[in-house]
JSON list of C-alpha atoms in Angstrom, two decimals:
[
{"chain": "A", "resi": 1, "resn": "UNK", "atom": "CA", "xyz": [64.84, 152.90, 144.58]},
{"chain": "A", "resi": 2, "resn": "UNK", "atom": "CA", "xyz": [67.08, 153.40, 141.52]},
{"chain": "A", "resi": 3, "resn": "UNK", "atom": "CA", "xyz": [69.99, 154.46, 143.76]},
{"chain": "A", "resi": 4, "resn": "UNK", "atom": "CA", "xyz": [69.54, 151.27, 145.82]},
{"chain": "A", "resi": 5, "resn": "UNK", "atom": "CA", "xyz": [69.56, 149.24, 142.63]},
{"chain": "A", "resi": 6, "resn": "UNK", "atom": "CA", "xyz": [72.77, 150.93, 141.51]},
{"chain": "A", "resi": 7, "resn": "UNK", "atom": "CA", "xyz": [74.43, 150.13, 144.85]},
{"chain": "A", "resi": 8, "resn": "UNK", "atom": "CA", "xyz": [73.34, 146.50, 144.53]},
{"chain": "A", "resi": 9, "resn": "UNK", "atom": "CA", "xyz": [74.63, 146.42, 140.95]},
{"chain": "A", "resi": 10, "resn": "UNK", "atom": "CA", "xyz": [78.12, 147.52, 142.01]},
{"chain": "A", "resi": 11, "resn": "UNK", "atom": "CA", "xyz": [78.32, 144.64, 144.51]},
{"chain": "A", "resi": 12, "resn": "UNK", "atom": "CA", "xyz": [76.87, 142.21, 141.93]},
{"chain": "A", "resi": 13, "resn": "UNK", "atom": "CA", "xyz": [79.60, 143.07, 139.41]},
{"chain": "A", "resi": 14, "resn": "UNK", "atom": "CA", "xyz": [82.40, 143.18, 142.01]},
{"chain": "A", "resi": 15, "resn": "UNK", "atom": "CA", "xyz": [81.49, 139.67, 143.18]},
{"chain": "A", "resi": 16, "resn": "UNK", "atom": "CA", "xyz": [81.24, 138.47, 139.54]},
{"chain": "A", "resi": 17, "resn": "UNK", "atom": "CA", "xyz": [77.74, 137.12, 140.17]},
{"chain": "A", "resi": 18, "resn": "UNK", "atom": "CA", "xyz": [76.96, 137.68, 136.48]},
{"chain": "A", "resi": 19, "resn": "UNK", "atom": "CA", "xyz": [79.07, 134.67, 135.49]},
{"chain": "A", "resi": 20, "resn": "UNK", "atom": "CA", "xyz": [76.24, 132.19, 136.10]},
{"chain": "A", "resi": 21, "resn": "UNK", "atom": "CA", "xyz": [74.11, 134.10, 133.57]},
{"chain": "A", "resi": 22, "resn": "UNK", "atom": "CA", "xyz": [76.57, 134.19, 130.67]},
{"chain": "A", "resi": 23, "resn": "UNK", "atom": "CA", "xyz": [74.93, 133.31, 127.35]},
{"chain": "A", "resi": 24, "resn": "UNK", "atom": "CA", "xyz": [74.99, 134.37, 123.72]},
{"chain": "A", "resi": 25, "resn": "UNK", "atom": "CA", "xyz": [72.36, 136.58, 122.10]},
{"chain": "A", "resi": 26, "resn": "UNK", "atom": "CA", "xyz": [71.01, 133.56, 120.20]},
{"chain": "A", "resi": 27, "resn": "UNK", "atom": "CA", "xyz": [68.30, 131.68, 122.11]},
{"chain": "A", "resi": 28, "resn": "UNK", "atom": "CA", "xyz": [69.40, 128.09, 122.74]},
{"chain": "A", "resi": 29, "resn": "UNK", "atom": "CA", "xyz": [65.86, 126.73, 122.36]},
{"chain": "A", "resi": 30, "resn": "UNK", "atom": "CA", "xyz": [65.14, 128.86, 119.24]},
{"chain": "A", "resi": 31, "resn": "UNK", "atom": "CA", "xyz": [62.06, 130.10, 121.09]},
{"chain": "A", "resi": 32, "resn": "UNK", "atom": "CA", "xyz": [60.44, 133.49, 121.63]},
{"chain": "A", "resi": 33, "resn": "UNK", "atom": "CA", "xyz": [57.79, 134.07, 124.30]},
{"chain": "A", "resi": 34, "resn": "UNK", "atom": "CA", "xyz": [55.39, 137.02, 124.11]},
{"chain": "A", "resi": 35, "resn": "UNK", "atom": "CA", "xyz": [53.87, 137.59, 127.51]},
{"chain": "A", "resi": 36, "resn": "UNK", "atom": "CA", "xyz": [52.54, 140.16, 129.94]},
{"chain": "A", "resi": 37, "resn": "UNK", "atom": "CA", "xyz": [54.76, 142.44, 132.01]},
{"chain": "A", "resi": 38, "resn": "UNK", "atom": "CA", "xyz": [52.86, 141.45, 135.20]},
{"chain": "A", "resi": 39, "resn": "UNK", "atom": "CA", "xyz": [55.22, 141.29, 138.18]},
{"chain": "A", "resi": 40, "resn": "UNK", "atom": "CA", "xyz": [53.86, 137.89, 139.22]},
{"chain": "A", "resi": 41, "resn": "UNK", "atom": "CA", "xyz": [55.39, 136.45, 136.04]},
{"chain": "A", "resi": 42, "resn": "UNK", "atom": "CA", "xyz": [58.91, 137.87, 136.47]},
{"chain": "A", "resi": 43, "resn": "UNK", "atom": "CA", "xyz": [60.28, 134.61, 137.88]},
{"chain": "A", "resi": 44, "resn": "UNK", "atom": "CA", "xyz": [57.22, 132.35, 137.64]},
{"chain": "A", "resi": 45, "resn": "UNK", "atom": "CA", "xyz": [56.99, 132.37, 133.83]},
{"chain": "A", "resi": 46, "resn": "UNK", "atom": "CA", "xyz": [60.54, 131.20, 133.04]},
{"chain": "A", "resi": 47, "resn": "UNK", "atom": "CA", "xyz": [60.47, 128.75, 135.96]},
{"chain": "A", "resi": 48, "resn": "UNK", "atom": "CA", "xyz": [57.13, 127.25, 134.85]},
{"chain": "A", "resi": 49, "resn": "UNK", "atom": "CA", "xyz": [58.45, 126.93, 131.27]},
{"chain": "A", "resi": 50, "resn": "UNK", "atom": "CA", "xyz": [61.76, 125.44, 132.37]},
{"chain": "A", "resi": 51, "resn": "UNK", "atom": "CA", "xyz": [63.69, 128.33, 130.81]},
{"chain": "A", "resi": 52, "resn": "UNK", "atom": "CA", "xyz": [67.10, 129.47, 131.92]},
{"chain": "A", "resi": 53, "resn": "UNK", "atom": "CA", "xyz": [69.07, 132.52, 130.93]},
{"chain": "A", "resi": 54, "resn": "UNK", "atom": "CA", "xyz": [69.94, 132.24, 127.24]},
{"chain": "A", "resi": 55, "resn": "UNK", "atom": "CA", "xyz": [67.17, 129.76, 126.37]},
{"chain": "A", "resi": 56, "resn": "UNK", "atom": "CA", "xyz": [64.57, 132.10, 124.83]},
{"chain": "A", "resi": 57, "resn": "UNK", "atom": "CA", "xyz": [63.71, 135.64, 123.83]},
{"chain": "A", "resi": 58, "resn": "UNK", "atom": "CA", "xyz": [61.18, 137.05, 126.29]},
{"chain": "A", "resi": 59, "resn": "UNK", "atom": "CA", "xyz": [59.07, 139.91, 124.96]},
{"chain": "A", "resi": 60, "resn": "UNK", "atom": "CA", "xyz": [56.80, 141.53, 127.52]},
{"chain": "A", "resi": 61, "resn": "UNK", "atom": "CA", "xyz": [54.22, 144.28, 127.41]},
{"chain": "A", "resi": 62, "resn": "UNK", "atom": "CA", "xyz": [50.92, 145.16, 129.08]},
{"chain": "A", "resi": 63, "resn": "UNK", "atom": "CA", "xyz": [48.68, 142.19, 128.35]},
{"chain": "A", "resi": 64, "resn": "UNK", "atom": "CA", "xyz": [51.10, 140.28, 126.13]},
{"chain": "A", "resi": 65, "resn": "UNK", "atom": "CA", "xyz": [49.30, 141.81, 123.15]},
{"chain": "A", "resi": 66, "resn": "UNK", "atom": "CA", "xyz": [50.02, 142.78, 119.60]},
{"chain": "A", "resi": 67, "resn": "UNK", "atom": "CA", "xyz": [47.94, 145.93, 119.20]},
{"chain": "A", "resi": 68, "resn": "UNK", "atom": "CA", "xyz": [48.71, 146.42, 115.51]},
{"chain": "A", "resi": 69, "resn": "UNK", "atom": "CA", "xyz": [50.61, 144.26, 113.02]},
{"chain": "A", "resi": 70, "resn": "UNK", "atom": "CA", "xyz": [53.43, 146.82, 113.02]},
{"chain": "A", "resi": 71, "resn": "UNK", "atom": "CA", "xyz": [53.85, 147.51, 116.74]},
{"chain": "A", "resi": 72, "resn": "UNK", "atom": "CA", "xyz": [57.04, 146.94, 118.75]},
{"chain": "A", "resi": 73, "resn": "UNK", "atom": "CA", "xyz": [56.05, 143.45, 119.93]},
{"chain": "A", "resi": 74, "resn": "UNK", "atom": "CA", "xyz": [55.61, 142.25, 116.34]},
{"chain": "A", "resi": 75, "resn": "UNK", "atom": "CA", "xyz": [58.85, 143.97, 115.35]},
{"chain": "A", "resi": 76, "resn": "UNK", "atom": "CA", "xyz": [60.67, 142.15, 118.16]},
{"chain": "A", "resi": 77, "resn": "UNK", "atom": "CA", "xyz": [59.25, 138.80, 117.04]},
{"chain": "A", "resi": 78, "resn": "UNK", "atom": "CA", "xyz": [60.36, 139.41, 113.45]},
{"chain": "A", "resi": 79, "resn": "UNK", "atom": "CA", "xyz": [63.86, 140.34, 114.63]},
{"chain": "A", "resi": 80, "resn": "UNK", "atom": "CA", "xyz": [63.93, 137.19, 116.77]},
{"chain": "A", "resi": 81, "resn": "UNK", "atom": "CA", "xyz": [63.01, 135.05, 113.75]},
{"chain": "A", "resi": 82, "resn": "UNK", "atom": "CA", "xyz": [65.20, 136.64, 111.09]},
{"chain": "A", "resi": 83, "resn": "UNK", "atom": "CA", "xyz": [68.19, 137.78, 113.12]},
{"chain": "A", "resi": 84, "resn": "UNK", "atom": "CA", "xyz": [68.33, 135.36, 116.05]},
{"chain": "A", "resi": 85, "resn": "UNK", "atom": "CA", "xyz": [67.15, 132.01, 114.68]},
{"chain": "A", "resi": 86, "resn": "UNK", "atom": "CA", "xyz": [63.81, 131.69, 116.49]},
{"chain": "A", "resi": 87, "resn": "UNK", "atom": "CA", "xyz": [61.51, 129.09, 114.89]},
{"chain": "A", "resi": 88, "resn": "UNK", "atom": "CA", "xyz": [58.83, 128.76, 117.59]},
{"chain": "A", "resi": 89, "resn": "UNK", "atom": "CA", "xyz": [56.75, 131.43, 119.32]},
{"chain": "A", "resi": 90, "resn": "UNK", "atom": "CA", "xyz": [54.63, 131.05, 122.44]},
{"chain": "A", "resi": 91, "resn": "UNK", "atom": "CA", "xyz": [52.01, 133.68, 123.24]},
{"chain": "A", "resi": 92, "resn": "UNK", "atom": "CA", "xyz": [51.42, 133.40, 126.99]},
{"chain": "A", "resi": 93, "resn": "UNK", "atom": "CA", "xyz": [48.64, 135.41, 128.63]},
{"chain": "A", "resi": 94, "resn": "UNK", "atom": "CA", "xyz": [47.76, 134.86, 132.28]},
{"chain": "A", "resi": 95, "resn": "UNK", "atom": "CA", "xyz": [44.87, 134.63, 134.68]},
{"chain": "A", "resi": 96, "resn": "UNK", "atom": "CA", "xyz": [43.65, 137.75, 136.50]},
{"chain": "A", "resi": 97, "resn": "UNK", "atom": "CA", "xyz": [45.48, 140.08, 134.09]},
{"chain": "A", "resi": 98, "resn": "UNK", "atom": "CA", "xyz": [45.19, 143.80, 134.77]},
{"chain": "A", "resi": 99, "resn": "UNK", "atom": "CA", "xyz": [44.96, 144.49, 131.04]},
{"chain": "A", "resi": 100, "resn": "UNK", "atom": "CA", "xyz": [41.62, 142.70, 130.99]},
{"chain": "A", "resi": 101, "resn": "UNK", "atom": "CA", "xyz": [39.04, 145.51, 130.81]},
{"chain": "A", "resi": 102, "resn": "UNK", "atom": "CA", "xyz": [41.77, 148.18, 130.66]},
{"chain": "A", "resi": 103, "resn": "UNK", "atom": "CA", "xyz": [40.83, 151.32, 128.73]},
{"chain": "A", "resi": 104, "resn": "UNK", "atom": "CA", "xyz": [41.82, 154.90, 128.01]},
{"chain": "A", "resi": 105, "resn": "UNK", "atom": "CA", "xyz": [38.67, 156.05, 129.79]},
{"chain": "A", "resi": 106, "resn": "UNK", "atom": "CA", "xyz": [40.03, 154.35, 132.92]},
{"chain": "A", "resi": 107, "resn": "UNK", "atom": "CA", "xyz": [43.39, 156.14, 132.59]},
{"chain": "A", "resi": 108, "resn": "UNK", "atom": "CA", "xyz": [42.22, 159.54, 131.39]},
{"chain": "A", "resi": 109, "resn": "UNK", "atom": "CA", "xyz": [41.35, 161.03, 134.79]},
{"chain": "A", "resi": 110, "resn": "UNK", "atom": "CA", "xyz": [44.64, 159.75, 136.27]},
{"chain": "A", "resi": 111, "resn": "UNK", "atom": "CA", "xyz": [46.52, 161.41, 133.41]},
{"chain": "A", "resi": 112, "resn": "UNK", "atom": "CA", "xyz": [44.68, 164.69, 133.98]},
{"chain": "A", "resi": 113, "resn": "UNK", "atom": "CA", "xyz": [45.43, 164.51, 137.72]},
{"chain": "A", "resi": 114, "resn": "UNK", "atom": "CA", "xyz": [49.13, 164.14, 136.85]},
{"chain": "A", "resi": 115, "resn": "UNK", "atom": "CA", "xyz": [49.18, 167.17, 134.58]},
{"chain": "A", "resi": 116, "resn": "UNK", "atom": "CA", "xyz": [48.27, 165.93, 131.09]},
{"chain": "A", "resi": 117, "resn": "UNK", "atom": "CA", "xyz": [46.09, 168.57, 129.44]},
{"chain": "A", "resi": 118, "resn": "UNK", "atom": "CA", "xyz": [43.15, 168.38, 127.08]},
{"chain": "A", "resi": 119, "resn": "UNK", "atom": "CA", "xyz": [45.37, 170.21, 124.58]},
{"chain": "A", "resi": 120, "resn": "UNK", "atom": "CA", "xyz": [47.81, 167.27, 124.71]},
{"chain": "A", "resi": 121, "resn": "UNK", "atom": "CA", "xyz": [44.98, 164.80, 124.09]},
{"chain": "A", "resi": 122, "resn": "UNK", "atom": "CA", "xyz": [43.80, 166.92, 121.14]},
{"chain": "A", "resi": 123, "resn": "UNK", "atom": "CA", "xyz": [47.33, 167.05, 119.67]},
{"chain": "A", "resi": 124, "resn": "UNK", "atom": "CA", "xyz": [47.68, 163.28, 119.94]},
{"chain": "A", "resi": 125, "resn": "UNK", "atom": "CA", "xyz": [44.30, 162.84, 118.24]},
{"chain": "A", "resi": 126, "resn": "UNK", "atom": "CA", "xyz": [45.30, 165.22, 115.42]},
{"chain": "A", "resi": 127, "resn": "UNK", "atom": "CA", "xyz": [48.44, 163.09, 114.91]},
{"chain": "A", "resi": 128, "resn": "UNK", "atom": "CA", "xyz": [46.16, 160.16, 114.10]},
{"chain": "A", "resi": 129, "resn": "UNK", "atom": "CA", "xyz": [46.50, 158.30, 117.38]},
{"chain": "A", "resi": 130, "resn": "UNK", "atom": "CA", "xyz": [43.29, 156.80, 118.74]},
{"chain": "A", "resi": 131, "resn": "UNK", "atom": "CA", "xyz": [43.97, 156.59, 122.49]},
{"chain": "A", "resi": 132, "resn": "UNK", "atom": "CA", "xyz": [40.83, 154.50, 122.99]},
{"chain": "A", "resi": 133, "resn": "UNK", "atom": "CA", "xyz": [42.30, 151.82, 120.71]},
{"chain": "A", "resi": 134, "resn": "UNK", "atom": "CA", "xyz": [45.95, 152.25, 121.75]},
{"chain": "A", "resi": 135, "resn": "UNK", "atom": "CA", "xyz": [45.24, 151.90, 125.49]},
{"chain": "A", "resi": 136, "resn": "UNK", "atom": "CA", "xyz": [42.47, 149.32, 125.13]},
{"chain": "A", "resi": 137, "resn": "UNK", "atom": "CA", "xyz": [43.06, 146.02, 126.85]},
{"chain": "A", "resi": 138, "resn": "UNK", "atom": "CA", "xyz": [40.87, 143.03, 126.19]},
{"chain": "A", "resi": 139, "resn": "UNK", "atom": "CA", "xyz": [37.72, 141.50, 127.63]},
{"chain": "A", "resi": 140, "resn": "UNK", "atom": "CA", "xyz": [38.21, 137.78, 127.00]},
{"chain": "A", "resi": 141, "resn": "UNK", "atom": "CA", "xyz": [41.65, 136.27, 127.64]},
{"chain": "A", "resi": 142, "resn": "UNK", "atom": "CA", "xyz": [41.19, 133.24, 125.37]},
{"chain": "A", "resi": 143, "resn": "UNK", "atom": "CA", "xyz": [39.98, 135.47, 122.53]},
{"chain": "A", "resi": 144, "resn": "UNK", "atom": "CA", "xyz": [42.88, 137.86, 123.07]},
{"chain": "A", "resi": 145, "resn": "UNK", "atom": "CA", "xyz": [45.38, 135.01, 122.78]},
{"chain": "A", "resi": 146, "resn": "UNK", "atom": "CA", "xyz": [43.66, 133.74, 119.62]},
{"chain": "A", "resi": 147, "resn": "UNK", "atom": "CA", "xyz": [43.77, 137.21, 118.03]},
{"chain": "A", "resi": 148, "resn": "UNK", "atom": "CA", "xyz": [47.45, 137.68, 118.90]},
{"chain": "A", "resi": 149, "resn": "UNK", "atom": "CA", "xyz": [48.39, 134.25, 117.54]},
{"chain": "A", "resi": 150, "resn": "UNK", "atom": "CA", "xyz": [46.38, 134.97, 114.40]},
{"chain": "A", "resi": 151, "resn": "UNK", "atom": "CA", "xyz": [48.13, 138.32, 113.90]},
{"chain": "A", "resi": 152, "resn": "UNK", "atom": "CA", "xyz": [51.54, 136.62, 114.17]},
{"chain": "A", "resi": 153, "resn": "UNK", "atom": "CA", "xyz": [50.68, 133.63, 111.96]},
{"chain": "A", "resi": 154, "resn": "UNK", "atom": "CA", "xyz": [49.11, 135.79, 109.25]},
{"chain": "A", "resi": 155, "resn": "UNK", "atom": "CA", "xyz": [51.60, 138.63, 109.33]},
{"chain": "A", "resi": 156, "resn": "UNK", "atom": "CA", "xyz": [52.87, 139.29, 105.80]},
{"chain": "A", "resi": 157, "resn": "UNK", "atom": "CA", "xyz": [56.51, 139.20, 106.98]},
{"chain": "A", "resi": 158, "resn": "UNK", "atom": "CA", "xyz": [56.27, 136.09, 109.19]},
{"chain": "A", "resi": 159, "resn": "UNK", "atom": "CA", "xyz": [57.58, 132.92, 107.53]},
{"chain": "A", "resi": 160, "resn": "UNK", "atom": "CA", "xyz": [54.97, 130.16, 107.36]},
{"chain": "A", "resi": 161, "resn": "UNK", "atom": "CA", "xyz": [57.33, 127.57, 108.90]},
{"chain": "A", "resi": 162, "resn": "UNK", "atom": "CA", "xyz": [57.39, 129.30, 112.32]},
{"chain": "A", "resi": 163, "resn": "UNK", "atom": "CA", "xyz": [55.36, 127.36, 114.89]},
{"chain": "A", "resi": 164, "resn": "UNK", "atom": "CA", "xyz": [53.10, 129.77, 116.84]},
{"chain": "A", "resi": 165, "resn": "UNK", "atom": "CA", "xyz": [50.91, 128.63, 119.72]},
{"chain": "A", "resi": 166, "resn": "UNK", "atom": "CA", "xyz": [48.93, 130.38, 122.45]},
{"chain": "A", "resi": 167, "resn": "UNK", "atom": "CA", "xyz": [48.57, 129.66, 126.15]},
{"chain": "A", "resi": 168, "resn": "UNK", "atom": "CA", "xyz": [47.21, 131.01, 129.42]},
{"chain": "A", "resi": 169, "resn": "UNK", "atom": "CA", "xyz": [49.36, 130.54, 132.50]},
{"chain": "A", "resi": 170, "resn": "UNK", "atom": "CA", "xyz": [47.84, 130.47, 135.97]},
{"chain": "A", "resi": 171, "resn": "UNK", "atom": "CA", "xyz": [49.33, 133.49, 137.78]},
{"chain": "A", "resi": 172, "resn": "UNK", "atom": "CA", "xyz": [49.58, 131.51, 141.01]},
{"chain": "A", "resi": 173, "resn": "UNK", "atom": "CA", "xyz": [50.50, 127.93, 140.11]},
{"chain": "A", "resi": 174, "resn": "UNK", "atom": "CA", "xyz": [52.22, 128.42, 136.74]},
{"chain": "A", "resi": 175, "resn": "UNK", "atom": "CA", "xyz": [50.02, 125.78, 135.07]},
{"chain": "A", "resi": 176, "resn": "UNK", "atom": "CA", "xyz": [49.79, 126.28, 131.32]},
{"chain": "A", "resi": 177, "resn": "UNK", "atom": "CA", "xyz": [46.61, 125.69, 129.35]},
{"chain": "A", "resi": 178, "resn": "UNK", "atom": "CA", "xyz": [46.73, 125.82, 125.57]},
{"chain": "A", "resi": 179, "resn": "UNK", "atom": "CA", "xyz": [44.25, 128.05, 123.79]},
{"chain": "A", "resi": 180, "resn": "UNK", "atom": "CA", "xyz": [42.88, 126.47, 120.60]}
]
């Protein structure tokens, strides 16, 4: 698949198809969106939000979550605010998310089947990593959005003038519902 992508990329550049996507690194709408990496949202999310290339910073991970106040999603949001001029943040979860009910226990046997050893799990544990917490999803989408918004709003490095709101997007229709 990667070789096919590279072949496509050569044609894309040769035909200068990139020109319609030219933008600066600064988001035109001064907006960052934290959302899930779900493939159904690849085009649906920006289309449903009316976003074009260059309009917003899109930060995606499994579940659209902030696991800890100092994880990479929070770091990206802080960079967006301080370095790139973002003053509004949308947390956008979605219906039928695979991260709902996700857990290490669910992954563990798959990891073992693919060659991860108990010794590796023990080493990770000795390094202070709790795989149960780190690979935990969520059980209630609305609550997950509320917790993520709360983590952003109350983060000690987040300025108080940044507008942060949470939403759930329908994975089929793109309809947004605000989570209060």
